[in-house]
Coordinates of C-alpha atoms and ligand atoms in Angstrom, one line a residue:
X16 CA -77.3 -59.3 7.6
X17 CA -73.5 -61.5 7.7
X18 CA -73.0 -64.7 7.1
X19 CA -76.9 -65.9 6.0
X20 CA -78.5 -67.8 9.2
X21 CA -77.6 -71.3 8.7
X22 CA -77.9 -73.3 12.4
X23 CA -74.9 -73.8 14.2
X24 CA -74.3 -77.6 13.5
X25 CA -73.7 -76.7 9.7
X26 CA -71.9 -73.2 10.5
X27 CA -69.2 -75.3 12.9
X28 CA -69.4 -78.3 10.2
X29 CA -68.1 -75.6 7.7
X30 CA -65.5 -74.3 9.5
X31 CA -64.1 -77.4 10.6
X32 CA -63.7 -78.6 7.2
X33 CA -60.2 -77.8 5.5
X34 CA -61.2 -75.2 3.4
X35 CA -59.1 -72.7 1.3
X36 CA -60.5 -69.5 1.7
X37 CA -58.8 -66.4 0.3
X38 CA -58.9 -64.9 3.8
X39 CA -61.0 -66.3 6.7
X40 CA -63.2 -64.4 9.3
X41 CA -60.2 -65.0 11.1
X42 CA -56.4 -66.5 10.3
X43 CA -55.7 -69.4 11.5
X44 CA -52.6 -71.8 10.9
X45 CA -52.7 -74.5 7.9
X46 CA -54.7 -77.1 8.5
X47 CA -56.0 -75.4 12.3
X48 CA -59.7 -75.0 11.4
X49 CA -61.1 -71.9 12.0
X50 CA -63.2 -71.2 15.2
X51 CA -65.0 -68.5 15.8
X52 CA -65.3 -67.0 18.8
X53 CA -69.2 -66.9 18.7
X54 CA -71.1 -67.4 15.9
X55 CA -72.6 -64.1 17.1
X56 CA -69.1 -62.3 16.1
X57 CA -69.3 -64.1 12.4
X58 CA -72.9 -63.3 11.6
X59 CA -71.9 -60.0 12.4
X60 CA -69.9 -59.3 9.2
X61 CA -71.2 -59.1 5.6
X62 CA -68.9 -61.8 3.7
X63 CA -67.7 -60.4 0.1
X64 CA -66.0 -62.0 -2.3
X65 CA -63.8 -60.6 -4.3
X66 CA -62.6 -61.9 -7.7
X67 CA -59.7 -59.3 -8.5
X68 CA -58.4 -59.9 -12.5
X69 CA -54.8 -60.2 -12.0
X70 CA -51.8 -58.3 -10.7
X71 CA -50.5 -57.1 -14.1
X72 CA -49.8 -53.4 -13.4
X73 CA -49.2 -50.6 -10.8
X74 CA -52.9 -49.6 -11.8
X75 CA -54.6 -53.1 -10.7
X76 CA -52.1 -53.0 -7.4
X77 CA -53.8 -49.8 -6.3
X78 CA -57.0 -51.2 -7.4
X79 CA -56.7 -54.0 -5.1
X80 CA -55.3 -52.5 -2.3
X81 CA -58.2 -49.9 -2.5
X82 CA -60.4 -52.7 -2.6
X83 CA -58.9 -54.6 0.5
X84 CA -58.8 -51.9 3.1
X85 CA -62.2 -50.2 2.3
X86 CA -63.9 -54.4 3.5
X87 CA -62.2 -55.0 6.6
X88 CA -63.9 -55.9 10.0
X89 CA -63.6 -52.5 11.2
X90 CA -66.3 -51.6 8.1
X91 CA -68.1 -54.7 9.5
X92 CA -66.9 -57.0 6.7
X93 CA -65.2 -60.0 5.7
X94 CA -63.5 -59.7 2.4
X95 CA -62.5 -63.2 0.8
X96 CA -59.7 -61.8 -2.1
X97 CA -58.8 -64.1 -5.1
X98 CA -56.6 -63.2 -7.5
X99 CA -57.2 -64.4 -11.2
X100 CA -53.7 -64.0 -12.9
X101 CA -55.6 -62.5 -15.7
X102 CA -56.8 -66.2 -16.5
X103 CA -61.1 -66.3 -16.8
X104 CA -61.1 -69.6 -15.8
X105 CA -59.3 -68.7 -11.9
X106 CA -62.0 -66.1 -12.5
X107 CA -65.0 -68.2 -12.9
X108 CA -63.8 -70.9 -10.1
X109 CA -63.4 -67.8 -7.2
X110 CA -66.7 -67.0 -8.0
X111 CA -68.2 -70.6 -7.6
X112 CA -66.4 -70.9 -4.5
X113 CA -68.2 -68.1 -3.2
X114 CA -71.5 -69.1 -4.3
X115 CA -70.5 -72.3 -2.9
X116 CA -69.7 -70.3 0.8
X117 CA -72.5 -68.7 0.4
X118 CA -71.2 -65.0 1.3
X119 CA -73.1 -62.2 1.2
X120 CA -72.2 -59.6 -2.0
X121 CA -69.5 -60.8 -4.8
X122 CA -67.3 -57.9 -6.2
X123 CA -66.1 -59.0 -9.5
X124 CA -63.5 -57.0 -11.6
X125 CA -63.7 -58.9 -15.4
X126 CA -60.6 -59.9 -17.1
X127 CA -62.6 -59.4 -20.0
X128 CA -66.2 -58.7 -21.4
X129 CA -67.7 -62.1 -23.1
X130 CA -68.1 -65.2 -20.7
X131 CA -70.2 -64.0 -18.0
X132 CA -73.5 -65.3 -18.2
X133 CA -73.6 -69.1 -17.2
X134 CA -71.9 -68.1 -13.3
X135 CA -73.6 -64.7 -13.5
X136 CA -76.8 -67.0 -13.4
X137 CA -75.8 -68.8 -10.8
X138 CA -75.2 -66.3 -8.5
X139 CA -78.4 -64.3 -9.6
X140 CA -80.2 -67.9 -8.2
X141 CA -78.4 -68.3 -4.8
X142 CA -79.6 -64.9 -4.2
X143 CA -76.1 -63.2 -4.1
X144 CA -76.0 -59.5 -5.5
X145 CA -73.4 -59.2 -7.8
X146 CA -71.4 -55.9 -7.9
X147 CA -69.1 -55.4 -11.4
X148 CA -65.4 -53.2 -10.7
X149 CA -63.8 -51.4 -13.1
X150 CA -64.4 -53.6 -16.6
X151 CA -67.6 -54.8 -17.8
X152 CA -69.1 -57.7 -19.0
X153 CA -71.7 -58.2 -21.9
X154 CA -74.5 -59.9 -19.6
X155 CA -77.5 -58.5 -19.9
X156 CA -78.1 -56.4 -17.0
X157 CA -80.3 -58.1 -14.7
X158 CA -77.2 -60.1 -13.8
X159 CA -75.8 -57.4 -11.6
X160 CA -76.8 -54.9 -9.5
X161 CA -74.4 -52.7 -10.6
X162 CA -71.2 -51.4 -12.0
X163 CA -68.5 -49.2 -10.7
X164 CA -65.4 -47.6 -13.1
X165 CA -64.2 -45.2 -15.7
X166 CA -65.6 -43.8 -18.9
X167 CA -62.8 -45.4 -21.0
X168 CA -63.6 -44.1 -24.4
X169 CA -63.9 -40.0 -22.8
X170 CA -60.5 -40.8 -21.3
X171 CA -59.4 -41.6 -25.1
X172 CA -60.9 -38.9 -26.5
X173 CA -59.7 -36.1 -23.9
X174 CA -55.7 -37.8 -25.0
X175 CA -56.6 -37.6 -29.2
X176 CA -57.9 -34.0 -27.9
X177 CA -54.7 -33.0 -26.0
X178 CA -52.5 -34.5 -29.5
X179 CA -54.8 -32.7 -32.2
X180 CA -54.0 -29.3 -29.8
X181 CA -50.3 -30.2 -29.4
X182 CA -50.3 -30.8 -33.3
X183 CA -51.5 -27.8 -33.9
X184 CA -49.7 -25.9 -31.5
X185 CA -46.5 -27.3 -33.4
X186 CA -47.6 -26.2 -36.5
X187 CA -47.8 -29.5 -37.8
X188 CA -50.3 -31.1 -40.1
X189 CA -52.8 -34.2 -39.3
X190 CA -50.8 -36.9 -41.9
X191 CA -47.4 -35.5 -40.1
X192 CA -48.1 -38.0 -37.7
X193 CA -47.4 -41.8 -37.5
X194 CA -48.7 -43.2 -35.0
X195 CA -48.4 -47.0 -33.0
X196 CA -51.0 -48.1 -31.2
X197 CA -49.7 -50.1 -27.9
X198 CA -53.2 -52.1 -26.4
X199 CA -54.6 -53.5 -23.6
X200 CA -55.8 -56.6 -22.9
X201 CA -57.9 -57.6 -25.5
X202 CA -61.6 -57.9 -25.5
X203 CA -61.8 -56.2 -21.5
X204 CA -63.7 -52.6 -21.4
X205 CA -60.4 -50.5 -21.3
X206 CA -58.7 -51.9 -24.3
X207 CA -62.1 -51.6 -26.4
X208 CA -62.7 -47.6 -25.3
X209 CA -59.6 -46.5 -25.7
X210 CA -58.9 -48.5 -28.9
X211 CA -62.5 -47.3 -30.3
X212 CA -61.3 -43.6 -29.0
X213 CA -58.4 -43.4 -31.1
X214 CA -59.7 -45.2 -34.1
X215 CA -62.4 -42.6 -34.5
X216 CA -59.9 -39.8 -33.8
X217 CA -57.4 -41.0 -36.5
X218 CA -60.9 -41.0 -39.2
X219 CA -61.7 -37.4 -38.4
X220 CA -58.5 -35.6 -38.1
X221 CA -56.4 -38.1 -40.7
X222 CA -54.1 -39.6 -38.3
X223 CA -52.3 -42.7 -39.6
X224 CA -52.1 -45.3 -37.4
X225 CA -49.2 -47.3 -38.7
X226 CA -49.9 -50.9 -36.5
X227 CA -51.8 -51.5 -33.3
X228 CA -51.1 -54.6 -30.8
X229 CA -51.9 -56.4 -27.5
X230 CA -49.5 -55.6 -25.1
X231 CA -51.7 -56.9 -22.6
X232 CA -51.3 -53.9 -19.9
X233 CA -47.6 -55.0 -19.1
X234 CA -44.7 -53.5 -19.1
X235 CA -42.5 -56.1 -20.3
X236 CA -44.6 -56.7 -23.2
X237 CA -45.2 -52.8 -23.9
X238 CA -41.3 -53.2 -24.5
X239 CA -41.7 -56.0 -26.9
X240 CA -44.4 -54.6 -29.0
X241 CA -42.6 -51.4 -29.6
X242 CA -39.1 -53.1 -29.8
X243 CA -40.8 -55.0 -33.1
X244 CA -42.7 -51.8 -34.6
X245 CA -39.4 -49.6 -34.3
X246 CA -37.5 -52.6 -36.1
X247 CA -40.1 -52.3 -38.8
X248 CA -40.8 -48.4 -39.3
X249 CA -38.3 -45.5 -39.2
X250 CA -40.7 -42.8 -39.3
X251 CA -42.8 -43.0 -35.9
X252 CA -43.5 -40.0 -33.9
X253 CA -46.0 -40.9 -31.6
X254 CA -46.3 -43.8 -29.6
X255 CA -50.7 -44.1 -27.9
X256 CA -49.8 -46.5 -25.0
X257 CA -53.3 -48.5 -23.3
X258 CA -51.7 -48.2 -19.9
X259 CA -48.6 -46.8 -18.0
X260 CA -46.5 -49.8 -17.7
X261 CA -46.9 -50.4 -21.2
X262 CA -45.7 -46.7 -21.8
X263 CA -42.9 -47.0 -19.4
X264 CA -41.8 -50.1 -21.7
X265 CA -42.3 -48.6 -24.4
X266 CA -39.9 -45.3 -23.4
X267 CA -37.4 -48.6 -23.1
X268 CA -37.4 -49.9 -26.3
X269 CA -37.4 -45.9 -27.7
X270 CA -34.1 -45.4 -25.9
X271 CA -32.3 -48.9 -26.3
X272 CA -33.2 -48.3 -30.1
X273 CA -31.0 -45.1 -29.6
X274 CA -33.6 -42.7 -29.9
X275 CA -35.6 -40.5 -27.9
X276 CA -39.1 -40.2 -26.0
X277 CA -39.2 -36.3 -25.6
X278 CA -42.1 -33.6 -25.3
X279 CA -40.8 -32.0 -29.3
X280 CA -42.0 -34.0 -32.1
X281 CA -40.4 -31.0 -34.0
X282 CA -37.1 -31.3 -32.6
X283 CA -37.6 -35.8 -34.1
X284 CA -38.6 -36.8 -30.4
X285 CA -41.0 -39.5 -30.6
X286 CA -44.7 -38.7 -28.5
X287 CA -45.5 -41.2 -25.8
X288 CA -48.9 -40.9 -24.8
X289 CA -50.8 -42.5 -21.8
X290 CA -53.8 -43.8 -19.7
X291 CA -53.7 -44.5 -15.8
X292 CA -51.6 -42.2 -14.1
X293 CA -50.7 -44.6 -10.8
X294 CA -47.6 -45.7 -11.3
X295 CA -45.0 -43.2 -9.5
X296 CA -42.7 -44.0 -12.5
X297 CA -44.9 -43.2 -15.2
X298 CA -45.9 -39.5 -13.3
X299 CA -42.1 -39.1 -12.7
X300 CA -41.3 -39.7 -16.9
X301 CA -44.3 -37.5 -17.4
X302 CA -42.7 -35.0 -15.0
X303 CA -39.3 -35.3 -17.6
X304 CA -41.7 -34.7 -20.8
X305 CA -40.9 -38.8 -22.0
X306 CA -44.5 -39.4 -21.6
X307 CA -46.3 -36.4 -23.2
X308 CA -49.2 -37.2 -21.8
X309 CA -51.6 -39.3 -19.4
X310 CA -55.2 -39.2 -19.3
X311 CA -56.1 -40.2 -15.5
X312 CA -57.3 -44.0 -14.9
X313 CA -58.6 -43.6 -10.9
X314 CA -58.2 -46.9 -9.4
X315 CA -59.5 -46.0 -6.5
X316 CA -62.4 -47.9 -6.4
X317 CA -63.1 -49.4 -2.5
X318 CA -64.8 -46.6 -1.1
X319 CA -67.6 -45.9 -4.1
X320 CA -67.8 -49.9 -4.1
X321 CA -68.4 -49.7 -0.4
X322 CA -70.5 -47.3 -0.3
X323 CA -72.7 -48.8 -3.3
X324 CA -73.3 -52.0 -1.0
X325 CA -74.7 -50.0 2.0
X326 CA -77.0 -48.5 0.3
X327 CA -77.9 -52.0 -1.8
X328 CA -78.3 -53.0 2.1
X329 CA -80.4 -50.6 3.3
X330 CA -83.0 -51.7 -0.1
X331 CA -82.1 -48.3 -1.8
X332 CA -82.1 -48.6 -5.9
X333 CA -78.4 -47.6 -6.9
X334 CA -77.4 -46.7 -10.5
X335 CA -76.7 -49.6 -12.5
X336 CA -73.6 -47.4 -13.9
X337 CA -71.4 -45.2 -11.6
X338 CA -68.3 -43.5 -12.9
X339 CA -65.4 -42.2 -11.1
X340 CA -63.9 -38.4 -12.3
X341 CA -60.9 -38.7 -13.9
X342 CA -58.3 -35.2 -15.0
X343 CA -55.8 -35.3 -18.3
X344 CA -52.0 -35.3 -16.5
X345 CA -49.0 -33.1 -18.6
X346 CA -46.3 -31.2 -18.0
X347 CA -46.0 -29.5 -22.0
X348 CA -46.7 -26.0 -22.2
X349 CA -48.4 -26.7 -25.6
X350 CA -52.0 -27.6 -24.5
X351 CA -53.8 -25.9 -21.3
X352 CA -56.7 -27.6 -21.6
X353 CA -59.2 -29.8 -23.5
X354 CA -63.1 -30.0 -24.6
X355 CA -65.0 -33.1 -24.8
X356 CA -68.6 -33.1 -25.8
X357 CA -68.7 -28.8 -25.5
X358 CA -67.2 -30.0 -21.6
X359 CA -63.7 -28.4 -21.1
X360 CA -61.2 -30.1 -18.8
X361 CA -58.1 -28.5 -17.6
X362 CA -54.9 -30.0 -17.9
X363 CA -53.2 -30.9 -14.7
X364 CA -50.0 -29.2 -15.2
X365 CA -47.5 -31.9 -13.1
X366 CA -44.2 -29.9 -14.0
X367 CA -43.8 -29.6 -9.9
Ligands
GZL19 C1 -58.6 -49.7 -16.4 C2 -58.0 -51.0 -16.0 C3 -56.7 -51.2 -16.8 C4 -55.7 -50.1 -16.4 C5 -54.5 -51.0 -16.6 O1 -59.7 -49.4 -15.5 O2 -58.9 -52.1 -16.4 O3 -56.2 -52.5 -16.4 O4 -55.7 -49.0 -17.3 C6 -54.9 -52.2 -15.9 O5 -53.3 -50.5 -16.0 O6 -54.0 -53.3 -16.1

């Protein structure tokens, strides 16, 4: 059902008000309320509102603009986009607006996990289904109906796979490598699996891990953060980036420091490893062997999302988690493919 029956005083009240809505059932000029042709036309579209975390990297712009043409009026939807500059708190306020407009199904993509419950609550009571995107929260369940993304801790262990069978393949020994560890933001789902990924790789093959930081999935930042750890070691070989624009920063800071982010450890190029796979930079450096390796981060979300509210609308039970499939990107001869959990996943060779 769209917009919830309210009677038409209140629905032409609403609309005659000034309101700021991300995106109205249709544009209008500032300050020109909205009209709608009939109120038949807007109760025809299912409202969403979706609280998108920020614009920080190539990943989240393909995220968002998966999101944005998969709830458009030709699906029979209105989509009411906010974006949260990575800030909670713009997070928290989209959603209260659109408990306040009372739409139809909120899509919410965490900034991070903790923070959740007090507007989860009151979402859960004005009777609006709350669909989680790509991140998690630690709510207890019953708070959403479901959640849609990636297996962030498989993606880790499939990269520490792919550098243990590079390693080897190099003839090289576990403590031969010393490694920086470039993060995400901290405390969302991404940073903690692929942090907890590499922290229990390093504990059973011996890696050392010589310093770990936020670089808060940007590029500018991914620069800065390895800027300061080349200053203070002289013997780092590999480089785990969180997310492509922090590698693609990071490949900066390699080569302004005069050295080099190359696919031969043996040869004293330094390792840049990495997790998305979206930005046409980061597949064109992996293409030139400066980033080793990526292990695929599908943004692709709006379809899957889509497809889990129609069948929330027609009363069907949908899994609380649903994951998206995700390959291992290289274009190093050294590894062909890696197993995870006795499950073997061929590496995408992106050398064309
Ligand atoms: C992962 C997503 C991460 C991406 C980053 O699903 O949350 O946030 O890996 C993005 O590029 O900024």
């Amino acid at each position: 059902m769209g917009f919830k029956k309210k009677n038409l005083f209140t629905v032409l009240t609403l609309i005659a008000m000034p309101v700021m809505l991300g995106s109205c059932v249709s544009d209008t000029a500032a300050g020109t309320p909205a009209v709608l042709d009939s109120e038949e036309e807007a109760s025809d579209l299912i409202t969403i509102g979706f609280s998108q975390l920020g614009a920080e990297s190539d990943w989240r712009s393909a995220n968002t603009q998966s999101m944005l043409e998969s709830f458009t009026e030709e699906y029979g939807y209105n989509m009411i986009y906010e974006n949260g500059q990575q800030k909670q708190s713009l997070q928290m306020t989209a959603l209260r607006s659109f408990i306040q407009q009372d739409v139809d199904y909120i899509a919410l993509a965490p900034v991070t996990e903790s923070g959740w419950d007090g507007v989860l609550e009151e979402a859960k009571e004005a009777g609006i289904p709350v669909i989680l995107v790509d991140r998690r929260v630690d709510s207890d369940k019953s708070l959403y109906s479901c959640w849609l993304g990636s297996d962030f801790e498989l993606e880790s262990r499939k990269l520490c796979e792919w550098l243990d069978s590079y390693t080897q393949a190099k003839g090289l020994a576990p403590s031969d490598l010393n490694i920086i560890h470039i993060q995400g933001n901290t405390g969302s789902t991404a940073q903690i699996g692929r942090t907890r990924g590499l922290a229990n790789a390093a504990r059973e093959k011996g890696w050392k891990i010589l310093g770990q930081m936020s670089a808060d999935f940007t590029q500018t930042k991914g620069r800065e953060v390895t800027a300061s750890f080349l200053r203070r070691y002289d013997n780092i070989n590999v480089v785990y980036c969180e997310n492509d624009n922090e590698a693609i920063g990071a490949i900066e800071a390699i080569e302004a420091a005069g050295l080099c982010a190359g696919p031969d450890i043996n040869n004293g190029d330094i390792l840049v490893l990495s997790f998305d796979g979206t930005a046409e930079g980061a597949l064109e450096l992996a293409r030139e062997g400066k980033i080793a390796a990526i292990a695929e981060c599908n943004p692709l979300h709006g379809p899957k999302v889509r497809a889990l509210i129609e069948e929330l609308r027609a009363g069907k039970e949908v899994s609380k988690f649903n994951y998206v499939d995700e390959r291992i990107f290289s274009s190093l001869p050294e590894v062909s493919s890696v197993t995870v959990d006795g499950i073997s996943y061929p590496i995408e060779n992106i050398d064309n």
